[in-house]
Tab-separated table of C-alpha atoms in Angstrom:
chain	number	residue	atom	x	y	z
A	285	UNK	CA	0.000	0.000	0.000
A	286	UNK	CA	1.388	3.510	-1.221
A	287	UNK	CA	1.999	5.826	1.449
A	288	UNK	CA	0.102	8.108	0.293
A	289	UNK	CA	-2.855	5.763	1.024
A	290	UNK	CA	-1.933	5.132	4.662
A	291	UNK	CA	-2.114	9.200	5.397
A	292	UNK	CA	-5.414	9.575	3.173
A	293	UNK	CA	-6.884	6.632	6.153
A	294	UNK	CA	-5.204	7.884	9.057
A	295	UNK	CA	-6.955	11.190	7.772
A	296	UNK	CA	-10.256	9.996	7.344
A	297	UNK	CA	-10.138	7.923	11.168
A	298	UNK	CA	-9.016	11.125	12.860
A	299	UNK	CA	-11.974	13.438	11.315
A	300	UNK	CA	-14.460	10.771	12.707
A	301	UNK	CA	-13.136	10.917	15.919
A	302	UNK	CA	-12.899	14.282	15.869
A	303	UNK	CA	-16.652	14.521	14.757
A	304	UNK	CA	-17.397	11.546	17.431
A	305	UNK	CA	-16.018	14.098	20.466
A	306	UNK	CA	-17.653	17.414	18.533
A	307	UNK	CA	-20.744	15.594	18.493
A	308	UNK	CA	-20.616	14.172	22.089
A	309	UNK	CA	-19.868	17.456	23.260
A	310	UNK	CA	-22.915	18.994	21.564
A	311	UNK	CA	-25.086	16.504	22.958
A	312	UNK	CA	-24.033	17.469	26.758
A	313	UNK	CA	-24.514	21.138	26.084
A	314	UNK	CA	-28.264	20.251	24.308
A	315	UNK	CA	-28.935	18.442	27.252
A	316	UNK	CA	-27.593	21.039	29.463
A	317	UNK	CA	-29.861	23.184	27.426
A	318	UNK	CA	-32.953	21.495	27.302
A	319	UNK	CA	-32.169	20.654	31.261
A	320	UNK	CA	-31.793	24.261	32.085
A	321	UNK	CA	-35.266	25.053	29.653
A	322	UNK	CA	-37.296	22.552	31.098
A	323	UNK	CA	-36.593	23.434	35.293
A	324	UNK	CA	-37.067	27.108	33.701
A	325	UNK	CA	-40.150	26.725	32.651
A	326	UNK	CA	-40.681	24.799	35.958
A	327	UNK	CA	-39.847	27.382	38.036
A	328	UNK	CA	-41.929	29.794	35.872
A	329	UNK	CA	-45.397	27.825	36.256
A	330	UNK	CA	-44.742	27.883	40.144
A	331	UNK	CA	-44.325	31.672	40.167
A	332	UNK	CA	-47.001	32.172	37.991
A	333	UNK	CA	-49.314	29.704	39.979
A	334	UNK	CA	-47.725	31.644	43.116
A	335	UNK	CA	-48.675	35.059	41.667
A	336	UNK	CA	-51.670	34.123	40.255
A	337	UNK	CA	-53.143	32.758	43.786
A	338	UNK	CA	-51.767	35.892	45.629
A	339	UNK	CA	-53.504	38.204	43.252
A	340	UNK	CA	-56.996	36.477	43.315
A	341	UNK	CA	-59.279	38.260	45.595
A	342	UNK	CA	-61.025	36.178	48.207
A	343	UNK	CA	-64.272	37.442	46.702
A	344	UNK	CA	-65.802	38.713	43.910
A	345	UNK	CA	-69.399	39.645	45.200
A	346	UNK	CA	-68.321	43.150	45.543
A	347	UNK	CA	-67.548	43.384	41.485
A	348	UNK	CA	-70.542	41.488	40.720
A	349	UNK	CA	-73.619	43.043	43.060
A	350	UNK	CA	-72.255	46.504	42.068
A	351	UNK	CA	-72.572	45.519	38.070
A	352	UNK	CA	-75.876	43.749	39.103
A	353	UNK	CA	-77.401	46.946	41.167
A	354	UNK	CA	-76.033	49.372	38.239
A	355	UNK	CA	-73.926	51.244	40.730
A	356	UNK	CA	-71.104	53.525	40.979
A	357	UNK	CA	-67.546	51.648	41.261
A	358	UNK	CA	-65.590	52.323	44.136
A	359	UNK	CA	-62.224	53.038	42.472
A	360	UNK	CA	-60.500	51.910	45.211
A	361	UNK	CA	-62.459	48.892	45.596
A	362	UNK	CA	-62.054	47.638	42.123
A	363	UNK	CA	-58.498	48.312	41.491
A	364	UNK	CA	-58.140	44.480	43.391
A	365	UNK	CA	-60.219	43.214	40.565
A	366	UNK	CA	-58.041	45.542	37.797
A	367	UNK	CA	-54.943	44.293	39.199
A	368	UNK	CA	-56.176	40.210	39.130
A	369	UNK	CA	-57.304	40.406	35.898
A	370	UNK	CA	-54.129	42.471	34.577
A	371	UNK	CA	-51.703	39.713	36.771
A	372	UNK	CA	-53.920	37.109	34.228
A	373	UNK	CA	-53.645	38.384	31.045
A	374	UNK	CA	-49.603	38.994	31.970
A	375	UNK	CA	-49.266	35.192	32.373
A	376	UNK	CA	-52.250	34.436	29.816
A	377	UNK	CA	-52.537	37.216	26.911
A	378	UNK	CA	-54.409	34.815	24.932
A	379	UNK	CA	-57.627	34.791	27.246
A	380	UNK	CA	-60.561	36.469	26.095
A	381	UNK	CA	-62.340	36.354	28.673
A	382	UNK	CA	-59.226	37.942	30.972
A	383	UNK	CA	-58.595	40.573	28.566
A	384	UNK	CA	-62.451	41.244	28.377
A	385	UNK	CA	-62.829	41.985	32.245
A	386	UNK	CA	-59.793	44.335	32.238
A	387	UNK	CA	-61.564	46.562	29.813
A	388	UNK	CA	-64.497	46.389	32.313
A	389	UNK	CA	-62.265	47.443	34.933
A	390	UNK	CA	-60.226	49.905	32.979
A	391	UNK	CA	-63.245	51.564	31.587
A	392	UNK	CA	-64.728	51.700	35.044
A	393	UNK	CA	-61.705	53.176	36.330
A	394	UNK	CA	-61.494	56.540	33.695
A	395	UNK	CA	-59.280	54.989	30.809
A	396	UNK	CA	-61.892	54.420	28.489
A	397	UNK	CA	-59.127	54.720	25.546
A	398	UNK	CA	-57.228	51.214	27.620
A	399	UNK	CA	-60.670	49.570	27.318
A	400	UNK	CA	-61.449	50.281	24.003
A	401	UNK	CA	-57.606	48.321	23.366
A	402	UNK	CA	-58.970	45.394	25.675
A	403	UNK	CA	-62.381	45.247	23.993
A	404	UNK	CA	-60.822	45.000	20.922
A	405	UNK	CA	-58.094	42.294	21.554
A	406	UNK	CA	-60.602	40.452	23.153
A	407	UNK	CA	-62.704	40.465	19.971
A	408	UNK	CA	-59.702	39.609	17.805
A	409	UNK	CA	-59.069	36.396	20.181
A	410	UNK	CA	-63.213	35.840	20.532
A	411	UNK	CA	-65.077	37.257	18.035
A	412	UNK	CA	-67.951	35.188	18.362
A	413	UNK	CA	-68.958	36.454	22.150
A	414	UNK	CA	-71.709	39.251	21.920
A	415	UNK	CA	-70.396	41.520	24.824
A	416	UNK	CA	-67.338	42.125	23.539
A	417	UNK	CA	-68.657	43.787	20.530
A	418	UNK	CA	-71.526	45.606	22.831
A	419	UNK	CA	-69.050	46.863	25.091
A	420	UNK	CA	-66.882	48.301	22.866
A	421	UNK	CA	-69.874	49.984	20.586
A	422	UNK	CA	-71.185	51.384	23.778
A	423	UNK	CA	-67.731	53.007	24.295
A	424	UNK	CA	-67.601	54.402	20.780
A	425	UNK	CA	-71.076	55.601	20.980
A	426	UNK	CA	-70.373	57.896	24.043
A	427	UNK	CA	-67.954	58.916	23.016
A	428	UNK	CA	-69.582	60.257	19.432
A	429	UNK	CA	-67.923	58.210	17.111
A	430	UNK	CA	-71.405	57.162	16.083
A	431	UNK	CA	-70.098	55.566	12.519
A	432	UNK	CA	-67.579	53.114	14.510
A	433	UNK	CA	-70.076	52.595	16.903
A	434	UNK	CA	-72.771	51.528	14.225
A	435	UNK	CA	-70.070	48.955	12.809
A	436	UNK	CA	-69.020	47.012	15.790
A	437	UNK	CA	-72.795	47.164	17.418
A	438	UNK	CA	-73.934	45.416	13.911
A	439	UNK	CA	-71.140	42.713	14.223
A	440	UNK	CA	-72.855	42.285	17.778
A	441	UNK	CA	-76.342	41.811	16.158
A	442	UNK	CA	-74.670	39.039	14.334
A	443	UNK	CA	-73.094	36.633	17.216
A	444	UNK	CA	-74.827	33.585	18.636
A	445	UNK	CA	-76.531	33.809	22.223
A	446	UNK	CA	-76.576	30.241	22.322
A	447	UNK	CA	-72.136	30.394	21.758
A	448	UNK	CA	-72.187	33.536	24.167
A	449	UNK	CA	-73.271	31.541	26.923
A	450	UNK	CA	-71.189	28.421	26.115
A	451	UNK	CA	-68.408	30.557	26.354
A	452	UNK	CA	-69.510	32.462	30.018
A	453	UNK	CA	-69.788	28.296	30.969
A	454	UNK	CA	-66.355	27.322	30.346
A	455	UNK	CA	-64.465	30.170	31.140
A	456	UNK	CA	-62.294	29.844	34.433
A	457	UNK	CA	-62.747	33.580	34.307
A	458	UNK	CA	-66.712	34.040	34.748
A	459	UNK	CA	-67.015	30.806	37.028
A	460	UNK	CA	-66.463	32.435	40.055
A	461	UNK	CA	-68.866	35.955	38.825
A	462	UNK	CA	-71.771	33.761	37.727
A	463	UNK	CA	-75.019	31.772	40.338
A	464	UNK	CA	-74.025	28.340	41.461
A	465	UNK	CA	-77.201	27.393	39.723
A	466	UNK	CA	-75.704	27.407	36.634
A	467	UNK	CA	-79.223	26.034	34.560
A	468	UNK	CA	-81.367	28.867	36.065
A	469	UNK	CA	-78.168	31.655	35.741
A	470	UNK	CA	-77.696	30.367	31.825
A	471	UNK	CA	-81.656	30.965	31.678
A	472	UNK	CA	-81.376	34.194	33.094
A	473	UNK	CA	-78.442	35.722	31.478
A	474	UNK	CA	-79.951	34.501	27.913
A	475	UNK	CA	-82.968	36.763	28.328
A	476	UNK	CA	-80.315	39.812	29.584
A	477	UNK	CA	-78.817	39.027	26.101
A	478	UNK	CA	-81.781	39.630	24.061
A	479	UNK	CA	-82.862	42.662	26.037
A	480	UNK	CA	-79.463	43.993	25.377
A	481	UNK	CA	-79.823	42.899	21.433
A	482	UNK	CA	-82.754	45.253	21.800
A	483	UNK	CA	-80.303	48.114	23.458
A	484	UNK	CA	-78.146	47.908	20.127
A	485	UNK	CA	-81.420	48.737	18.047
A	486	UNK	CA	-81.530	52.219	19.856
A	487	UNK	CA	-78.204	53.073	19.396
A	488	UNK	CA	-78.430	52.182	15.757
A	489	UNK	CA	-81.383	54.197	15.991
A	490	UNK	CA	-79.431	57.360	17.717
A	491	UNK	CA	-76.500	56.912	15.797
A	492	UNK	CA	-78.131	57.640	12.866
A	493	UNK	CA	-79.714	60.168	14.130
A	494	UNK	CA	-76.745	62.266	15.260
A	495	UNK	CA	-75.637	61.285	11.657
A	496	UNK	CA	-78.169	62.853	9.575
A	497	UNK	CA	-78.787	59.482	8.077
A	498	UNK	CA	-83.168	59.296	8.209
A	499	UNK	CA	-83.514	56.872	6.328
A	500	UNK	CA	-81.043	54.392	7.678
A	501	UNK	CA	-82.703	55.162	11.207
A	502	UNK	CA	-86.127	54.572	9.771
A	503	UNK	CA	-85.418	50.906	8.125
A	504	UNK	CA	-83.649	49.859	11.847
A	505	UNK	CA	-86.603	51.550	13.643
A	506	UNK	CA	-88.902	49.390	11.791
A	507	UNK	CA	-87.393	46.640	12.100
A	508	UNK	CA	-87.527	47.289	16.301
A	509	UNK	CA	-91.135	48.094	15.902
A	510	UNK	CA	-92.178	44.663	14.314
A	511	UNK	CA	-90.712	42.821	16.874
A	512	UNK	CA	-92.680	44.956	19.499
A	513	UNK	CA	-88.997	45.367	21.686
A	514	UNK	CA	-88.847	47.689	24.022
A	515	UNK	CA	-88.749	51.287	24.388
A	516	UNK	CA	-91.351	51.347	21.650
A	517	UNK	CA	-92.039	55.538	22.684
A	518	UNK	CA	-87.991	55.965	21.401
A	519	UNK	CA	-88.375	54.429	17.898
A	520	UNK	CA	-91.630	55.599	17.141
A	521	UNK	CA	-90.388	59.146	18.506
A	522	UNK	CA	-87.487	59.105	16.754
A	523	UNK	CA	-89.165	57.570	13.121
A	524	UNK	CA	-91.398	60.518	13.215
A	525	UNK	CA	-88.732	63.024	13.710
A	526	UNK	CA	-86.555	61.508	10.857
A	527	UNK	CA	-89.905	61.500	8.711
A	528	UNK	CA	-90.445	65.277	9.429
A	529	UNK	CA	-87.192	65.875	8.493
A	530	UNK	CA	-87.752	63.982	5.148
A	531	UNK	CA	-90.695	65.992	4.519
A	532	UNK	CA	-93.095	62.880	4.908
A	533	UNK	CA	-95.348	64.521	7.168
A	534	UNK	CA	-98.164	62.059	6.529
A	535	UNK	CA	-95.895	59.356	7.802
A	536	UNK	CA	-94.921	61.374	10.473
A	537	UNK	CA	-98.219	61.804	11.489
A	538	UNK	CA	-98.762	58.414	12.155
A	539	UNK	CA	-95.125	57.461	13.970
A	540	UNK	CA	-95.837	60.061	16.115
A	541	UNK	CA	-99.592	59.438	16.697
A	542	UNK	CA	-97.928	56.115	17.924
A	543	UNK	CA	-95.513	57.533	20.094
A	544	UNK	CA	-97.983	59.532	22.600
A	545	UNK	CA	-100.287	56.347	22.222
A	546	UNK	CA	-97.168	54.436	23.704
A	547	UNK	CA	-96.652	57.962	26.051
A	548	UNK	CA	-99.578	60.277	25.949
A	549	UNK	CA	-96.994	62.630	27.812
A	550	UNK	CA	-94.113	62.916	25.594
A	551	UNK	CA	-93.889	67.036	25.259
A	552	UNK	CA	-91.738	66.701	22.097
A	553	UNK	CA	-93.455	64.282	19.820
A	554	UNK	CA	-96.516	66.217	20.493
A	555	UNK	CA	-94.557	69.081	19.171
A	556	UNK	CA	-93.666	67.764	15.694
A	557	UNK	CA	-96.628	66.290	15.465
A	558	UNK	CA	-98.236	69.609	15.812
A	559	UNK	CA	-95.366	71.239	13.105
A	560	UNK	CA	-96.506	68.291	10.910
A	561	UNK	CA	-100.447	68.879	11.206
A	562	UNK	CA	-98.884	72.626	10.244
A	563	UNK	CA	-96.944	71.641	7.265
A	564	UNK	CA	-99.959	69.722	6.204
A	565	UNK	CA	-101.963	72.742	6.190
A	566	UNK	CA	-104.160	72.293	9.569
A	567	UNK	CA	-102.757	75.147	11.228
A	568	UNK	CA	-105.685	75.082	13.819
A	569	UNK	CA	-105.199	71.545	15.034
A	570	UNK	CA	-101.224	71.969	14.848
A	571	UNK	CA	-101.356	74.848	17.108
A	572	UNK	CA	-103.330	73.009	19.766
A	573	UNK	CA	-100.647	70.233	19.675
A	574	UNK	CA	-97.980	72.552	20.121
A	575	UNK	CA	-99.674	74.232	22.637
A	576	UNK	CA	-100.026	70.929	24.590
A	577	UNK	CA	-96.808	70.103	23.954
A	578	UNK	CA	-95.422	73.070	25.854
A	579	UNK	CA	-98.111	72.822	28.513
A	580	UNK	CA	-96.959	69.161	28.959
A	581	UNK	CA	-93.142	70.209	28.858
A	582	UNK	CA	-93.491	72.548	31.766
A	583	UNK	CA	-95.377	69.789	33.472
A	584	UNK	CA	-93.676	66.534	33.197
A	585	UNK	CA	-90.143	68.189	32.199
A	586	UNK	CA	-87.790	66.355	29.776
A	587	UNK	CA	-88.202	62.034	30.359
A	588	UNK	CA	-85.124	60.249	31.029
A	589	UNK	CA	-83.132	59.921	28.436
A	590	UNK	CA	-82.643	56.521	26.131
A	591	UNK	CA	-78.925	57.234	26.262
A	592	UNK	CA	-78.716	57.111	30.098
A	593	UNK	CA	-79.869	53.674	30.441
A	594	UNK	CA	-76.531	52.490	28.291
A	595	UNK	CA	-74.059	50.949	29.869
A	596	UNK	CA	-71.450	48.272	29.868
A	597	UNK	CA	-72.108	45.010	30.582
A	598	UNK	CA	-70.072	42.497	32.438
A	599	UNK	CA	-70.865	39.652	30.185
């Protein structure tokens, strides 16, 4: 054998044992690696189950009979709540439900602009759970952005009840907010649900409204009015008014005829319905109506507003 082939194999058998010891070595610093990873992630789940149990507060009754009564939040009071749910959605960002509370307690706390941020992560990670969408709408709506409002309120109209209340069922979140009768609380909190379905109808009704949109507000109006939902006096009222305004004055006649048949007291559909009577030519009649109207204004004052009774929900 040439010499030349004796250094060519005594070559080749050193690279392999080279690659043998590069190799073993690689495999004690994966190991040391995946060692180190694993008691990492270890010692992570303990603090996090650590922190997590620290932050929980030993009740939530406060958080829900306040929500339940329609109350006032005690800043102070809540900020254990805001600081759970925050300590969650640290250690769990992917939670809906987590994410949905903090805008509840960031919106209740002044940072409305923070819960419009939660509202809408939680929709990105849930979009099929109906208070998410309310909630945020509502926020938009106060504040006047009556167009966004409209938009997220309509993808509202759109979501299941049925997967809304799945969702309140399974969540770790809502267990410890919701009646340990869960058949009769699932009963209960379906028919909140469609009685705040109904609440989105008047704020599509207002929105458009403050929009100058009559028509719009007159096809979502009648669609509340067929279904007989309530506050029938505020989309009868408000059809009327977007009627006048259109210069249908025999239409308006009759939405507002409806209205003070709902509320013979309402001051200002008694008004317009006098200015319609007017533009129709019975000045005599009209006249009387506004009269009345103004009789019944100084009487009754103005009614509550629609827009006072909207609020967040919980879930």
């Amino acid at each position: 054998m040439s010499a030349a082939r004796v250094h060519e194999k005594t070559l080749t058998g050193k690279s392999l044992m080279d690659l043998g010891r590069h190799v073993a070595r690689q495999g004690i610093v994966v190991y040391l690696l995946l060692f180190l990873l694993f008691h990492w992630i270890v010692d992570y789940e303990r603090l996090e189950i650590k922190t997590l149990n620290r932050a929980t507060p030993l009740s939530f009754e406060y958080l829900t009979k306040t929500a339940e009564a329609h109350e006032s939040f005690d800043k102070k009071k809540l900020k254990e709540f805001f600081l759970y749910f925050k300590t969650v959605t640290h250690y769990r960002p992917d939670m809906a439900d987590a994410v949905g509370m903090l805008g509840f307690c960031y919106y209740h706390l002044g940072d409305s602009q923070k819960a419009m941020e939660a509202y809408q992560k939680a929709i990105d990670l849930n979009p099929s759970f109906f208070w998410f969408h309310y909630n945020l709408g509502v926020i938009y709506f106060q504040k006047g952005r009556y167009e966004e409002a409209i938009k997220v309120l309509r993808r509202a109209l759109k979501t299941d009840p049925l997967k809304t209340v799945e969702f309140i069922l399974s969540s770790r979140i809502y267990l410890p907010l919701i009646s340990k009768d869960k058949e009769k609380w699932a009963e209960a909190v379906t028919g909140q649900i469609e009685k705040t379905y109904q609440k989105c109808y008047g704020m599509l009704v207002l929105g458009y409204y403050y929009l100058g949109k009559p028509a719009d507000l007159i096809n979502v109006a009648n669609y509340a009015v067929a279904r007989r939902f309530a506050d029938l006096e505020m989309f009868y009222y408000y059809m009327g008014l977007s009627a006048y305004q259109l210069k249908e004055y025999e239409k308006a006649l009759y939405f507002l005829k409806e209205c003070v048949r709902v509320n013979p007291v309402n001051a200002e559909a008694f008004r317009y319905l006098g200015l319609s009577l007017k533009s129709l030519g019975n000045q005599e009649v009209g006249d009387k109506m506004i009269k009345k109207a103004e009789i019944l204004h100084d009487d009754q004052g103005s009614p509550v507003s629609f827009e006072k009774k909207i609020e967040l929900g919980m879930f």
